[in-house]
XYZ file of C-alpha atoms in Angstrom:
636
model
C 50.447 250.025 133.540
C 46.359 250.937 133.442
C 44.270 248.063 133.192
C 42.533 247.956 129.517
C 38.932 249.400 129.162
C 36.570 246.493 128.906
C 33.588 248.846 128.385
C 32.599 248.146 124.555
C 32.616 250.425 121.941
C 28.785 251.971 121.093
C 28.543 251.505 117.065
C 25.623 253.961 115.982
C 25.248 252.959 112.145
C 21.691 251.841 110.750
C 23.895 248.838 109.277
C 27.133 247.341 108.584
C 28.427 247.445 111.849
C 29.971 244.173 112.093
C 33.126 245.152 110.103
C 34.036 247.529 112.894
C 32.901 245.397 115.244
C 35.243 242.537 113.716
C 38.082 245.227 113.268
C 37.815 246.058 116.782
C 37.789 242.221 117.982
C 41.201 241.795 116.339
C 42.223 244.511 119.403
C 40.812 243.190 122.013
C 37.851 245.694 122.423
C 34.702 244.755 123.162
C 31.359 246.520 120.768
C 28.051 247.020 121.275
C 25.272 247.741 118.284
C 22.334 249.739 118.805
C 21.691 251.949 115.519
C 20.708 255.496 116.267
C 19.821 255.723 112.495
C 17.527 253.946 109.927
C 17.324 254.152 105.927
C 14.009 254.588 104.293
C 12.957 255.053 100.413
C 13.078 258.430 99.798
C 9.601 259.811 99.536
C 9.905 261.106 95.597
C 10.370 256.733 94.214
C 10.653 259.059 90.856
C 14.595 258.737 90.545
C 14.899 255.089 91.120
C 12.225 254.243 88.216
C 13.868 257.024 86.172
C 17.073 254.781 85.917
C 15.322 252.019 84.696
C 15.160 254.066 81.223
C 18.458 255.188 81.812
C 19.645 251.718 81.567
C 17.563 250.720 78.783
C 19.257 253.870 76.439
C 22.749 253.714 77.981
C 25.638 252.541 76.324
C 29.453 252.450 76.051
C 29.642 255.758 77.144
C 28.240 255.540 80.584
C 29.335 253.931 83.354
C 27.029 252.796 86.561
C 28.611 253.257 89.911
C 27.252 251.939 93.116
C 29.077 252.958 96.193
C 27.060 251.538 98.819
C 25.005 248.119 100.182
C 21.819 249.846 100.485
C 21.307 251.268 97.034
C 19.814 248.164 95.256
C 17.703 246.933 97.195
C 16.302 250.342 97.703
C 15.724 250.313 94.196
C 14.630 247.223 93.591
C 11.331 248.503 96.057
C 11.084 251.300 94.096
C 11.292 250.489 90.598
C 10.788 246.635 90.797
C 13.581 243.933 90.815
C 12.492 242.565 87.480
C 12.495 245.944 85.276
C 15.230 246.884 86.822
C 17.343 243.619 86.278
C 16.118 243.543 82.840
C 17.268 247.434 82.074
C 20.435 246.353 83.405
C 20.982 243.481 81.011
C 20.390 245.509 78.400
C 22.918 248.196 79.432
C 25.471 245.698 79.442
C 24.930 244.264 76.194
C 25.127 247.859 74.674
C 28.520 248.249 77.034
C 27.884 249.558 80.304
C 30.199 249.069 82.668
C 29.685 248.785 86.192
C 31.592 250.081 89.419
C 31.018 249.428 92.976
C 33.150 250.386 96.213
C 33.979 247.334 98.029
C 32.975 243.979 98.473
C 30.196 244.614 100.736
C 28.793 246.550 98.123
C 29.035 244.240 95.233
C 27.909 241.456 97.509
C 24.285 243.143 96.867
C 24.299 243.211 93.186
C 22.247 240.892 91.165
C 23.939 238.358 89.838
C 24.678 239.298 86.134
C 25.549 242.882 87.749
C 28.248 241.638 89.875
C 30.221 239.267 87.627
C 30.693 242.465 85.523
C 31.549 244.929 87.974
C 34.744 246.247 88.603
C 35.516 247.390 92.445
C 37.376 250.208 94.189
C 37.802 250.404 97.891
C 37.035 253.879 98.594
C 35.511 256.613 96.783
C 38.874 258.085 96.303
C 40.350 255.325 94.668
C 36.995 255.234 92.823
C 37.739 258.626 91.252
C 41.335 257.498 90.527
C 39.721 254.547 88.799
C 37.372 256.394 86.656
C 38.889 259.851 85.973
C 42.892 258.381 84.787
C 41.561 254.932 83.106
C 38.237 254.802 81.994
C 37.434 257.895 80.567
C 40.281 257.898 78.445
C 39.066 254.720 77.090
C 35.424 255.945 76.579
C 37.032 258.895 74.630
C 38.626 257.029 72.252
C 35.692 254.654 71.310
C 35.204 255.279 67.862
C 31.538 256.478 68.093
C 30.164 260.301 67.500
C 31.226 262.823 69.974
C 29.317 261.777 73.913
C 29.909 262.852 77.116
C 30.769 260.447 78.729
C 28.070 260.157 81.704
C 28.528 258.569 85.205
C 25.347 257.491 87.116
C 25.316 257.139 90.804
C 22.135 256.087 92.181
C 22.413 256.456 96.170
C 21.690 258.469 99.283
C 19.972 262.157 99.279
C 22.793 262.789 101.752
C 25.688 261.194 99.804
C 28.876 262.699 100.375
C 29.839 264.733 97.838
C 33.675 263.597 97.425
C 32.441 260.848 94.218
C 30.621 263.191 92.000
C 32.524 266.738 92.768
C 35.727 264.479 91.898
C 34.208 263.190 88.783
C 33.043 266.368 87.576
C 36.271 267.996 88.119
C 37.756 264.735 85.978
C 35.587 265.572 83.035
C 32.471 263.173 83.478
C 28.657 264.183 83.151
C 27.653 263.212 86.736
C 23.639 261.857 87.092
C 22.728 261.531 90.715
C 19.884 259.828 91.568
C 18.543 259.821 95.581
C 16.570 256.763 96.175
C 17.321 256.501 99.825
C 18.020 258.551 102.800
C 19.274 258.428 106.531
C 17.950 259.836 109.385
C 17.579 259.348 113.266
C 14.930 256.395 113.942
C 11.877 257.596 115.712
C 11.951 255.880 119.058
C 15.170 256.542 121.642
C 17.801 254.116 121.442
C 17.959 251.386 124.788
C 21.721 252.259 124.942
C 20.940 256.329 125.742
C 20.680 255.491 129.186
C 23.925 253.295 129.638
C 25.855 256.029 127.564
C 24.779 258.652 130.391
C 25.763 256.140 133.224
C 29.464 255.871 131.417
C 29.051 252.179 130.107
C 30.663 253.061 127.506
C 34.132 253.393 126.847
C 33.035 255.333 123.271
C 30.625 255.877 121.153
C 32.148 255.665 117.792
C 30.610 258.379 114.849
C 30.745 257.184 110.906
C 28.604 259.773 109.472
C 27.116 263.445 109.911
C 24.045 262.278 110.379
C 25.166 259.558 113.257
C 26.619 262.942 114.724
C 22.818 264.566 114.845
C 21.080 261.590 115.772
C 23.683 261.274 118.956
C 22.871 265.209 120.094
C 19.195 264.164 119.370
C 19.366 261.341 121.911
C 21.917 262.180 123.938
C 23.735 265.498 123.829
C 26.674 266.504 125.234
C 25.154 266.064 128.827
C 24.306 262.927 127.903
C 27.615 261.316 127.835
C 29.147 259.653 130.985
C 32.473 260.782 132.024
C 35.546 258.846 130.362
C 33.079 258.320 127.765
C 34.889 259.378 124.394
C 32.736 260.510 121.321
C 34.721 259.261 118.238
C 34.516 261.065 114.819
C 35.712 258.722 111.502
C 36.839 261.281 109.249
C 36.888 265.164 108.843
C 33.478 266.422 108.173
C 31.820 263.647 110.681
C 33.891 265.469 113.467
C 33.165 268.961 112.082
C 29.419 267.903 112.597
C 29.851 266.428 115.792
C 31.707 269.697 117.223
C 29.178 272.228 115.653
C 26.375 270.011 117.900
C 28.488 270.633 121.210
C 30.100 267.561 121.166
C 33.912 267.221 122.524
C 34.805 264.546 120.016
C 38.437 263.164 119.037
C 38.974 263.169 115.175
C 40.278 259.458 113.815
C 41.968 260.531 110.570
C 40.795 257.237 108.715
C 37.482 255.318 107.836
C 38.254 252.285 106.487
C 37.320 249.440 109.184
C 40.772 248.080 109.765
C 42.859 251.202 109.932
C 39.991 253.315 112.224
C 39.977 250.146 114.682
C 43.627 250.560 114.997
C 43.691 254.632 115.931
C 40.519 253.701 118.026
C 42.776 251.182 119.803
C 45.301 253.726 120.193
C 42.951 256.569 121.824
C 41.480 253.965 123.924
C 45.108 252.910 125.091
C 44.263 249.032 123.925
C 47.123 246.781 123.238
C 48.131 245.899 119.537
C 47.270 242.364 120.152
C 44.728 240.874 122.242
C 41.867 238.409 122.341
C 41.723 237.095 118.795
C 39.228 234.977 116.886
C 41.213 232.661 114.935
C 42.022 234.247 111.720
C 40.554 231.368 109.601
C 39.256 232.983 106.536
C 36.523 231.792 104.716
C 38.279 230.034 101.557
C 40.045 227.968 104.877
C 37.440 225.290 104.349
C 38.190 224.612 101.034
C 36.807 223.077 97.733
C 35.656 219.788 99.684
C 33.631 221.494 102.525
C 30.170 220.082 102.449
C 28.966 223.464 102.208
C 30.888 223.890 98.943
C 29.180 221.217 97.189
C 26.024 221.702 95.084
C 23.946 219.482 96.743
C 24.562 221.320 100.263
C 25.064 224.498 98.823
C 21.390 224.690 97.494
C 20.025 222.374 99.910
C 16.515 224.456 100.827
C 17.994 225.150 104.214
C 21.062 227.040 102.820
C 19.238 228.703 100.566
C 16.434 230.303 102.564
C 19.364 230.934 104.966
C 20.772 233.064 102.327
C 17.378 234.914 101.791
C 16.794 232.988 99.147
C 13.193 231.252 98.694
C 13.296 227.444 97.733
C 11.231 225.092 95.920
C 9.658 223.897 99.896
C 10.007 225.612 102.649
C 12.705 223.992 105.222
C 11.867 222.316 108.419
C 14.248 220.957 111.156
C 13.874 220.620 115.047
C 16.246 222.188 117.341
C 18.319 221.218 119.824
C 18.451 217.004 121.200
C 15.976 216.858 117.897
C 15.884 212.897 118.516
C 15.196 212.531 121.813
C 11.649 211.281 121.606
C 12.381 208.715 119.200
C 12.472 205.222 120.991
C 16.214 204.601 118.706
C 17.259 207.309 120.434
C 16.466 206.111 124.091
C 18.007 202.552 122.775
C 21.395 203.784 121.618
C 21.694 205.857 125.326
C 20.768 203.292 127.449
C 23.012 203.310 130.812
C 25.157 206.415 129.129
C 25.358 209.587 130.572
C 24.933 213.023 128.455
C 28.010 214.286 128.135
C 29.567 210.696 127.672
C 27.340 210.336 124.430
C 28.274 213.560 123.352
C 32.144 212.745 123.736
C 31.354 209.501 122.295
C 32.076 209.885 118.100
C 30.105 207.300 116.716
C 27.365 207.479 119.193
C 27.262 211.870 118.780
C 27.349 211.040 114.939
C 24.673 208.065 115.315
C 22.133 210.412 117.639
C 22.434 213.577 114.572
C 21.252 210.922 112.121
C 18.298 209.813 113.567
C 15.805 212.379 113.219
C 16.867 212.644 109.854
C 16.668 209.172 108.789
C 13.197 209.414 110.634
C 11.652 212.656 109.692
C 13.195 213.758 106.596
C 14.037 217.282 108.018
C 16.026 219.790 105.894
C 19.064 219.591 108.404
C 20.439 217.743 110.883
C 21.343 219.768 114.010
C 24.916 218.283 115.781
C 23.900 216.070 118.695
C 25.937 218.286 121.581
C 25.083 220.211 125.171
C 25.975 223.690 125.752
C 28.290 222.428 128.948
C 30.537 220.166 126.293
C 32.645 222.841 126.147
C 33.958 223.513 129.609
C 33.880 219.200 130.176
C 36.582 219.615 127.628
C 38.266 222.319 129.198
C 38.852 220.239 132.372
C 36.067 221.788 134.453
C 33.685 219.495 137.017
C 30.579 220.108 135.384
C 27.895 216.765 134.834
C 24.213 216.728 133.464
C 22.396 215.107 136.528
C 19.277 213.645 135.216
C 15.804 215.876 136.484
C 18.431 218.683 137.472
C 20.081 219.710 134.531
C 23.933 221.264 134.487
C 26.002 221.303 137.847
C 29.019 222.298 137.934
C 31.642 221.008 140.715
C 32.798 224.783 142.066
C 30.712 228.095 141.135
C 32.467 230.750 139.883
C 31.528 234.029 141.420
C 35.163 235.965 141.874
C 38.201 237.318 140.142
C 40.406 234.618 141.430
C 37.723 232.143 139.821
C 37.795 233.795 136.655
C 41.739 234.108 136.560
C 41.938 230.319 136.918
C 39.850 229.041 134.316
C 41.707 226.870 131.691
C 41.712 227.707 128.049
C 40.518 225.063 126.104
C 42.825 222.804 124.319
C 43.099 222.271 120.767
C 43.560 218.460 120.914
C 40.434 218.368 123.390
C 38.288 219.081 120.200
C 38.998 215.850 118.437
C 35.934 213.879 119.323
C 33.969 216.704 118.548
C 35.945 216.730 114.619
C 35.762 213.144 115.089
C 31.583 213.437 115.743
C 31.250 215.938 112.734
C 32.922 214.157 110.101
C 31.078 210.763 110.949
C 27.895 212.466 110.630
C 28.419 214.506 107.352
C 29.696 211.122 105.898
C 26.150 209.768 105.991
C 24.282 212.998 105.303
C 24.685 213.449 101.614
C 23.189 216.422 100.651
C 21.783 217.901 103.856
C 23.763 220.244 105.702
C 24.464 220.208 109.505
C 24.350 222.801 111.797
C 26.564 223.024 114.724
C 25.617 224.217 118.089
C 26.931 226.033 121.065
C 25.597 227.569 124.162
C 25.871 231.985 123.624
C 28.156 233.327 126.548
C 25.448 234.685 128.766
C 23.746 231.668 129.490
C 26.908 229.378 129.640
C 28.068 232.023 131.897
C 25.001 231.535 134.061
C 25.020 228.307 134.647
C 28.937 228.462 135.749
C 28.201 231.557 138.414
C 25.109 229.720 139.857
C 26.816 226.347 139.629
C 23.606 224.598 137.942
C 19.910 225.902 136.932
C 18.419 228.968 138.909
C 15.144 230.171 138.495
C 16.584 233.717 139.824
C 20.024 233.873 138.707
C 20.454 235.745 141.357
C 24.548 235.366 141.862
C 24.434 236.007 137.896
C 22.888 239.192 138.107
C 24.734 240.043 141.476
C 28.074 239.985 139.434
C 26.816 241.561 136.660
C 26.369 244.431 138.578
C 28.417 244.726 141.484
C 31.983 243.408 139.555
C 31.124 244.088 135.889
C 34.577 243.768 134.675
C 35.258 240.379 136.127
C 31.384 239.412 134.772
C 32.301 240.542 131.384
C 36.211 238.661 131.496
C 34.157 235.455 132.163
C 32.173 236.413 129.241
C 35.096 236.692 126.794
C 36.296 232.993 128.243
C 33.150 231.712 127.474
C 33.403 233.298 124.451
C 36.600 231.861 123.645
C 35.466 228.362 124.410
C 32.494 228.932 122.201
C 34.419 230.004 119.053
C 37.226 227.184 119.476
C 33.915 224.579 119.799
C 32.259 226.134 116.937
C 35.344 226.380 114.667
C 36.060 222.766 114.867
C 32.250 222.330 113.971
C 32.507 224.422 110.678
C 36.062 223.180 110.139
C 34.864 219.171 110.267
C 32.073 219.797 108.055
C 28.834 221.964 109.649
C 27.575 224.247 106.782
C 25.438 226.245 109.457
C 25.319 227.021 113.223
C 23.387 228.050 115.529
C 23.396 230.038 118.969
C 21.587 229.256 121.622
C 20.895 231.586 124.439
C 18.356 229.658 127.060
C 18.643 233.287 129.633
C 19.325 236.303 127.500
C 15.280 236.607 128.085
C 15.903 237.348 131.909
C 18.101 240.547 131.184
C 17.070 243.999 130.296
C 17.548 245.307 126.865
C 20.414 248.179 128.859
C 22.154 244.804 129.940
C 22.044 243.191 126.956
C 23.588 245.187 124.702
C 26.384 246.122 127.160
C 27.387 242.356 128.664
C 25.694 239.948 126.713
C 25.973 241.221 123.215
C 29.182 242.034 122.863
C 30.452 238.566 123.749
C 27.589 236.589 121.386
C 28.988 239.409 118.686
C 32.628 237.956 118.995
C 31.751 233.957 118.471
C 29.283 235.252 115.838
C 31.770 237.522 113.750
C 34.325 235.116 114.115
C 32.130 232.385 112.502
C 30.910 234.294 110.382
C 34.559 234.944 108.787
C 34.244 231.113 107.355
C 30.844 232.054 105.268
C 28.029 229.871 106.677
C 24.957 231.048 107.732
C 24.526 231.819 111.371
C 21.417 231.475 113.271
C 21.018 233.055 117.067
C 17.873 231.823 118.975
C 17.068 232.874 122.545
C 13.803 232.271 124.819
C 11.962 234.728 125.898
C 13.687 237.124 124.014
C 10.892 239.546 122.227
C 11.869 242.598 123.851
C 15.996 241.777 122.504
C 15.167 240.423 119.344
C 16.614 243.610 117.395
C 19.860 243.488 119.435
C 20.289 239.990 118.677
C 20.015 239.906 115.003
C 22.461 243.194 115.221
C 25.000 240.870 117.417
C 25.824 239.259 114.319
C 22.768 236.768 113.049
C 22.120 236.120 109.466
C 18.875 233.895 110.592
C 16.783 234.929 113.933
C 15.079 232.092 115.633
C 11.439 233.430 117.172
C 10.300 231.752 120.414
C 6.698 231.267 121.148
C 6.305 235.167 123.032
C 6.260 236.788 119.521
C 3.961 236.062 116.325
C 6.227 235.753 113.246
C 4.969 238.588 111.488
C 5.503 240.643 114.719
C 8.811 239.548 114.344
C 9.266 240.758 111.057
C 8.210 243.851 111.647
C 10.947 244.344 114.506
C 13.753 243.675 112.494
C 12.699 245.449 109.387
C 11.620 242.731 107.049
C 14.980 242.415 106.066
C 16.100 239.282 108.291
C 15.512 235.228 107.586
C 13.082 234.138 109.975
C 12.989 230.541 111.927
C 10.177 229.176 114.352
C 7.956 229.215 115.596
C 5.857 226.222 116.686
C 4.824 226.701 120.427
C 5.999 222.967 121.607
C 3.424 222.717 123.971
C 1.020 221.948 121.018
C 2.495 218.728 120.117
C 0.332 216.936 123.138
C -2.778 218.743 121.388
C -4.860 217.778 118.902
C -3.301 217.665 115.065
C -6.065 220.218 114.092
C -4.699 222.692 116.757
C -1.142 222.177 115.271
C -2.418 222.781 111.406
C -3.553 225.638 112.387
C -0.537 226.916 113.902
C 1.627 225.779 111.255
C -0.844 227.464 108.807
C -0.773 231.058 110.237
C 3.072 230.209 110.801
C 3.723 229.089 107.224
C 1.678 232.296 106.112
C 3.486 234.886 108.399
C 6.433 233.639 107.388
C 6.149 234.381 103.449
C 6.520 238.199 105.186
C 10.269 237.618 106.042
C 12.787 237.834 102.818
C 12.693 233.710 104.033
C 11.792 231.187 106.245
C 12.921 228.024 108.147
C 10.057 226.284 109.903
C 11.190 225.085 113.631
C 9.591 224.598 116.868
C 9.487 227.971 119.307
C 12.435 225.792 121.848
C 13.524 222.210 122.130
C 11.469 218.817 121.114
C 10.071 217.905 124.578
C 11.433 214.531 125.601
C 8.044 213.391 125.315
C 6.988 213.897 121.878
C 5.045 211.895 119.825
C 7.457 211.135 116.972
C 4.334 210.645 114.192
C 3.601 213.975 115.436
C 6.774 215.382 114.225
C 6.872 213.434 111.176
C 3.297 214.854 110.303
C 4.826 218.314 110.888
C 7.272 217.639 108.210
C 4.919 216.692 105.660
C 2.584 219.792 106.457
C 5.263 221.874 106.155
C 7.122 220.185 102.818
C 3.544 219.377 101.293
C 2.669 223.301 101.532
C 5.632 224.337 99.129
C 6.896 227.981 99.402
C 4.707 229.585 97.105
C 3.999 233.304 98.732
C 0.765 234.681 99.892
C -0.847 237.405 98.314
């Protein structure tokens, strides 16, 4: 029997990539995101403000159908969220209805919007929908003779399958372009691993994916064993006129096109799984469910949303300054506090109880994992992590224990002690992202080369990238019992990622982050990735899965923004060398950061890494008033 392909999966699409990417995980098959494509507002914003008075004059007879995640926002910058939202309302006290394929979709609606609309999974069943149920209906309203009218606001390129099927059902079909897809202007990092064969496929959703891959690439431009992958009929019809030797996949939905993918890639029907918890597994008494935590300013701005102050916590050991801190440690090791419940819950609390942050981050090291997994690993004070035996082969990687469930019970022990005393602010948990856990167990402790690291990387990537999925394994049990005890947020940590190419990123490093960040992300909360050094990866980060992207001190915050689109929360980015500097030195930084930061859809105010051990806590506790004292209020 072969050996399964551990070279990931290329996924190509401007956005929503993590449902294949989550679909594939459930196989066993490793993906890597780099979009070939981006949306922009069409050019003409004519359309999008014409619906406005669409809205405003529509009534019983006409229905408003939304078919994909993009459209409303895209509107809402064209025509202006608050016209728009108040056309709407009108609409649907005259009768509108509303219809929007899949939850994804709807999930982008405003508010009044979605707890009206009605959903369909495909555009086919969309059709069904409309064409055998509710035009009848609209026909027998007893009003004067209408036609009855369907509006679908969307792409210039919008398949036509939605409005040639209405039409043919009898409908008056409006279309509306207010956004369109095309190749992004720079070449994508992941050309040049495609060409070397990286990749076990690159996997197509749309014609224009199809074009932007012959753009980049071409059909020289595609390592051997590498398979181009069309979803769908016409994608593959595309992708063959452009030279490309691609293998139709008869369906698009996520689940179903991970399965035949699975199949042409010769991938077992089960393999490394993520847990299956859904998110309704936490239930009605999570902390996250409750109103207090739920629009605590941290969740919110999380969500995108902007709150009443803007939130401020410190990452990492946040307390270890504090002279309580130092107390409650005295004579006890790291990783023996951090196994320790009441002490782990005691060491969250105190920067809260001191600072009055907006969260309290779980009081943890990135090496708790493997302790509890039964490797030799101790924090040796002025060294850092060692670890008893490197691991640098096969054989090494082979005999690595999974982590036990019932080895996780301080950790659920830690978490529920601390959320007891928290009240209404949320806690984050923490874990180490595969790379740099990985790191530290090839070199056996810190390296200022990585040189073993990078050696396996390259000469043995398949064993490199199996240690990656254990670490990833370890990382998603840890985090799960995090959520599952009570954390409402967590965040990733990747101290290395900054030492590796954008090439190696995206095909070692992201794909395993993607997997502990998909999987979390199945229970709701928000998820928040930080790396150091990590300007030139920032975009492939937030694409492994992030809802929140923590900055480090190498980029401005507004240079951030502008990386990832303005469409991603924000967190940073106070440089913690400042906090030995003057206080009018760290004003000023907080005031351009504060200011940048109204740029982002939201922001959390942290420091750009760690609180040094030697931090002035009336320093910190100053930064928290700055930063709560100066309100969220946006810039002009």
């Amino acid at each position: 029997m072969n050996a399964p392909d551990r070279r990931p999966v290329l996924l190509v699409r401007p956005d929503g990539n993590e449902r294949d990417a989550a679909a594939l995980d459930t196989h066993g098959i490793a993906s890597s995101i780099d979009p070939y494509l981006q949306t922009r507002a069409c050019d003409d914003p004519m359309p999008a403000r014409r619906l406005v008075g669409l809205l405003s004059a529509a009534g019983a007879q006409a229905v408003l159908v939304i078919t994909s995640p993009r459209t409303w926002g895209h509107l809402e910058s064209a025509a202006g969220a608050a016209p728009l939202e108040r056309a709407a309302a009108t609409a649907l006290n005259q009768g509108l209805r509303v219809f929007a394929t899949g939850r994804g979709t709807l999930d982008t609606l405003p508010e009044a919007l979605a707890a009206r609309a009605e959903t369909a999974p495909n555009a086919k069943a969309l059709v069904a929908l409309l064409n055998d149920t509710v035009l009848p209906q609209i026909r027998a309203l007893p009003m004067p003779v209408v036609e009855a009218l369907a509006i679908l606001p969307g792409s210039l390129i919008a398949r036509a399958e939605l409005p040639e099927g209405l039409r043919a059902g009898g409908w008056r079909v409006l279309q509306l372009p207010v956004y369109t897809t095309d190749s992004r202007p720079d070449t994508p990092t992941s050309v040049g691993a495609l060409a070397c064969g990286a990749h076990s496929a690159v996997l197509l959703r749309s014609s224009s994916a199809a074009r932007a891959l012959a753009r980049f690439a071409g059909p020289e431009g595609i390592g051997a064993g590498t398979r181009v992958l069309g979803a769908g009929p016409t994608t593959s019809a595309t992708a063959r006129d452009l030279g490309l030797d691609v293998i139709e996949c008869t369906c698009t939905e996520p689940t179903a096109l991970a399965a035949e993918v699975a199949r042409v890639l010769g991938a077992p029907d089960t393999g490394w799984r993520d847990g299956g918890e859904a998110p309704d597994e936490l239930g009605p008494d999570h902390p996250s469910r409750s109103p207090g935590v739920a629009n605590s300013p941290l969740l919110r701005a999380a969500r995108g949303e902007r709150p009443e102050r803007t939130p401020v916590w410190f990452m990492r050991q946040a307390g270890r300054s504090l002279p309580e801190y130092r107390a409650a440690r005295e004579g006890i090791g790291m990783l023996e506090s951090c196994l320790n419940p009441p002490l782990a819950a005691e060491l969250t609390l105190q920067p809260v109880r001191r600072y009055g942050v907006d969260a309290a981050i779980f009081y943890s090291d990135i090496m708790v994992p493997l302790k509890l997994a039964g490797l030799g690993v101790d924090i040796v004070p002025g060294v850092g992590p060692v670890l008893d035996h490197p691991v640098r082969t096969a054989a090494d990687v082979d005999a690595l224990p999974e982590l036990p469930d019932e080895a996780l019970d301080p950790i659920r022990e830690a978490v529920r002690l601390a959320v007891a005393e928290l009240g209404d602010v949320p806690l984050i948990g923490f874990a180490g992202a595969p790379y740099t856990v990985a790191s530290y167990l090839v070199e056996g402790g810190p390296s200022a080369t990585h040189e073993h690291t990078r050696a396996l990387m390259r000469t043995s990537p398949e064993v490199f990238d199996r240690l990656l999925d254990w670490v990833a394994r370890a990382d998603t049990a840890f985090l799960r019992a995090q959520v599952l005890s009570g954390a409402s947020a967590v965040q990733l940590f990747d101290s290395w990622a900054g030492r590796l190419s954008e090439a190696d990123y995206l095909v070692h490093a992201q794909p395993a982050s993607g997997r502990v960040l998909r999987a979390i992300g199945r229970f709701g909360v928000p998820r928040i990735h930080f790396g150091t050094g990590t300007a030139a990866l920032l975009r492939a980060m937030r694409d492994a899965g992030a809802d929140v992207m923590g900055v480090a001190a190498d980029l401005t915050l507004a240079r951030a923004n502008d990386l990832l689109g303005g469409r991603t929360v924000l967190q940073g980015n106070l440089d913690p060398a400042l906090l030995s500097g003057p206080v009018e030195a760290i004003d000023a930084a907080l005031e351009q950061i504060l200011t940048e930061g109204r740029l982002a859809p939201a922001h959390i105010v942290n420091l750009a890494h760690g609180v040094p051990k030697d931090a002035d806590p009336q320093v910190l506790a100053h930064i928290v008033d700055v930063v709560h004292d100066a309100g969220a209020e946006k810039g002009e």
